mmCIF file of C-alpha atoms in Angstrom:
data_model
loop_
_atom_site.group_PDB
_atom_site.id
_atom_site.type_symbol
_atom_site.label_atom_id
_atom_site.label_comp_id
_atom_site.label_asym_id
_atom_site.label_seq_id
_atom_site.Cartn_x
_atom_site.Cartn_y
_atom_site.Cartn_z
ATOM 1 C CA UNK A 1444 -29.554 24.017 30.747
ATOM 2 C CA UNK A 1445 -27.654 20.888 29.853
ATOM 3 C CA UNK A 1446 -25.185 19.194 32.151
ATOM 4 C CA UNK A 1447 -21.828 18.112 30.956
ATOM 5 C CA UNK A 1448 -22.774 14.467 30.605
ATOM 6 C CA UNK A 1449 -25.595 15.193 28.217
ATOM 7 C CA UNK A 1450 -23.630 17.629 26.170
ATOM 8 C CA UNK A 1451 -20.901 15.082 25.774
ATOM 9 C CA UNK A 1452 -23.438 12.429 24.700
ATOM 10 C CA UNK A 1453 -25.000 14.806 22.182
ATOM 11 C CA UNK A 1454 -21.574 15.588 20.716
ATOM 12 C CA UNK A 1455 -20.758 11.909 20.524
ATOM 13 C CA UNK A 1456 -24.161 11.092 18.843
ATOM 14 C CA UNK A 1457 -23.574 13.773 16.328
ATOM 15 C CA UNK A 1458 -20.028 12.630 15.720
ATOM 16 C CA UNK A 1459 -21.267 9.019 15.206
ATOM 17 C CA UNK A 1460 -23.665 10.201 12.598
ATOM 18 C CA UNK A 1461 -21.283 12.602 10.712
ATOM 19 C CA UNK A 1462 -18.320 10.277 10.343
ATOM 20 C CA UNK A 1463 -20.029 7.794 7.982
ATOM 21 C CA UNK A 1464 -21.424 10.655 5.921
ATOM 22 C CA UNK A 1465 -17.957 12.101 5.748
ATOM 23 C CA UNK A 1466 -16.519 8.756 4.760
ATOM 24 C CA UNK A 1467 -19.072 8.257 1.898
ATOM 25 C CA UNK A 1468 -18.382 11.785 0.583
ATOM 26 C CA UNK A 1469 -14.646 10.974 0.778
ATOM 27 C CA UNK A 1470 -15.182 7.778 -1.145
ATOM 28 C CA UNK A 1471 -17.365 9.457 -3.868
ATOM 29 C CA UNK A 1472 -14.581 12.179 -4.275
ATOM 30 C CA UNK A 1473 -11.788 9.618 -4.626
ATOM 31 C CA UNK A 1474 -13.741 7.540 -7.078
ATOM 32 C CA UNK A 1475 -14.813 10.587 -9.204
ATOM 33 C CA UNK A 1476 -11.092 11.672 -9.196
ATOM 34 C CA UNK A 1477 -9.926 8.270 -10.154
ATOM 35 C CA UNK A 1478 -12.558 8.101 -12.931
ATOM 36 C CA UNK A 1479 -11.423 11.432 -14.313
ATOM 37 C CA UNK A 1480 -7.824 10.493 -14.193
ATOM 38 C CA UNK A 1481 -8.451 7.129 -15.897
ATOM 39 C CA UNK A 1482 -10.511 8.952 -18.649
ATOM 40 C CA UNK A 1483 -7.571 11.344 -19.269
ATOM 41 C CA UNK A 1484 -5.131 8.441 -19.298
ATOM 42 C CA UNK A 1485 -7.038 6.726 -21.970
ATOM 43 C CA UNK A 1486 -7.162 9.881 -24.140
ATOM 44 C CA UNK A 1487 -3.310 10.317 -23.673
ATOM 45 C CA UNK A 1488 -2.828 6.720 -24.561
ATOM 46 C CA UNK A 1489 -4.998 6.967 -27.883
ATOM 47 C CA UNK A 1490 -2.921 10.064 -28.872
ATOM 48 C CA UNK A 1491 0.298 8.322 -28.159
ATOM 49 C CA UNK A 1492 -0.938 5.394 -30.341
ATOM 50 C CA UNK A 1493 -1.930 7.634 -33.185
ATOM 51 C CA UNK A 1494 1.419 9.382 -33.149
ATOM 52 C CA UNK A 1495 3.190 6.053 -33.084
ATOM 53 C CA UNK A 1496 1.143 4.799 -36.053
ATOM 54 C CA UNK A 1497 1.890 7.949 -37.961
ATOM 55 C CA UNK A 1498 5.558 7.581 -37.290
ATOM 56 C CA UNK A 1499 5.469 3.893 -38.311
ATOM 57 C CA UNK A 1500 3.745 4.727 -41.636
ATOM 58 C CA UNK A 1501 5.580 7.910 -42.423
ATOM 59 C CA UNK A 1502 9.063 6.654 -41.649
ATOM 60 C CA UNK A 1503 11.859 7.606 -43.957
ATOM 61 C CA UNK A 1504 12.662 4.973 -46.674
ATOM 62 C CA UNK A 1505 16.482 5.549 -46.886
ATOM 63 C CA UNK A 1506 17.228 4.890 -43.178
ATOM 64 C CA UNK A 1507 17.477 1.752 -41.203
ATOM 65 C CA UNK A 1508 13.755 1.547 -40.890
ATOM 66 C CA UNK A 1509 13.605 3.123 -37.412
ATOM 67 C CA UNK A 1510 12.026 6.622 -37.013
ATOM 68 C CA UNK A 1511 13.119 6.879 -33.300
ATOM 69 C CA UNK A 1512 16.602 7.521 -32.173
ATOM 70 C CA UNK A 1513 17.252 4.751 -29.578
#
């Protein structure tokens, strides 16, 4: 059987090997999430640009030239 000192050292050794692994996994998860969010934001920006261009081209001719209300 193990005494308390060797059990504590084994737990500490296991903790030292697990913390870097968990940090790397956390970093991968954050970068994957950020990449996904940036990709979605690019698609949203393209959709808004297309809507703005359609509104700019298809604006009414008899108004002041602005198709928005502000």
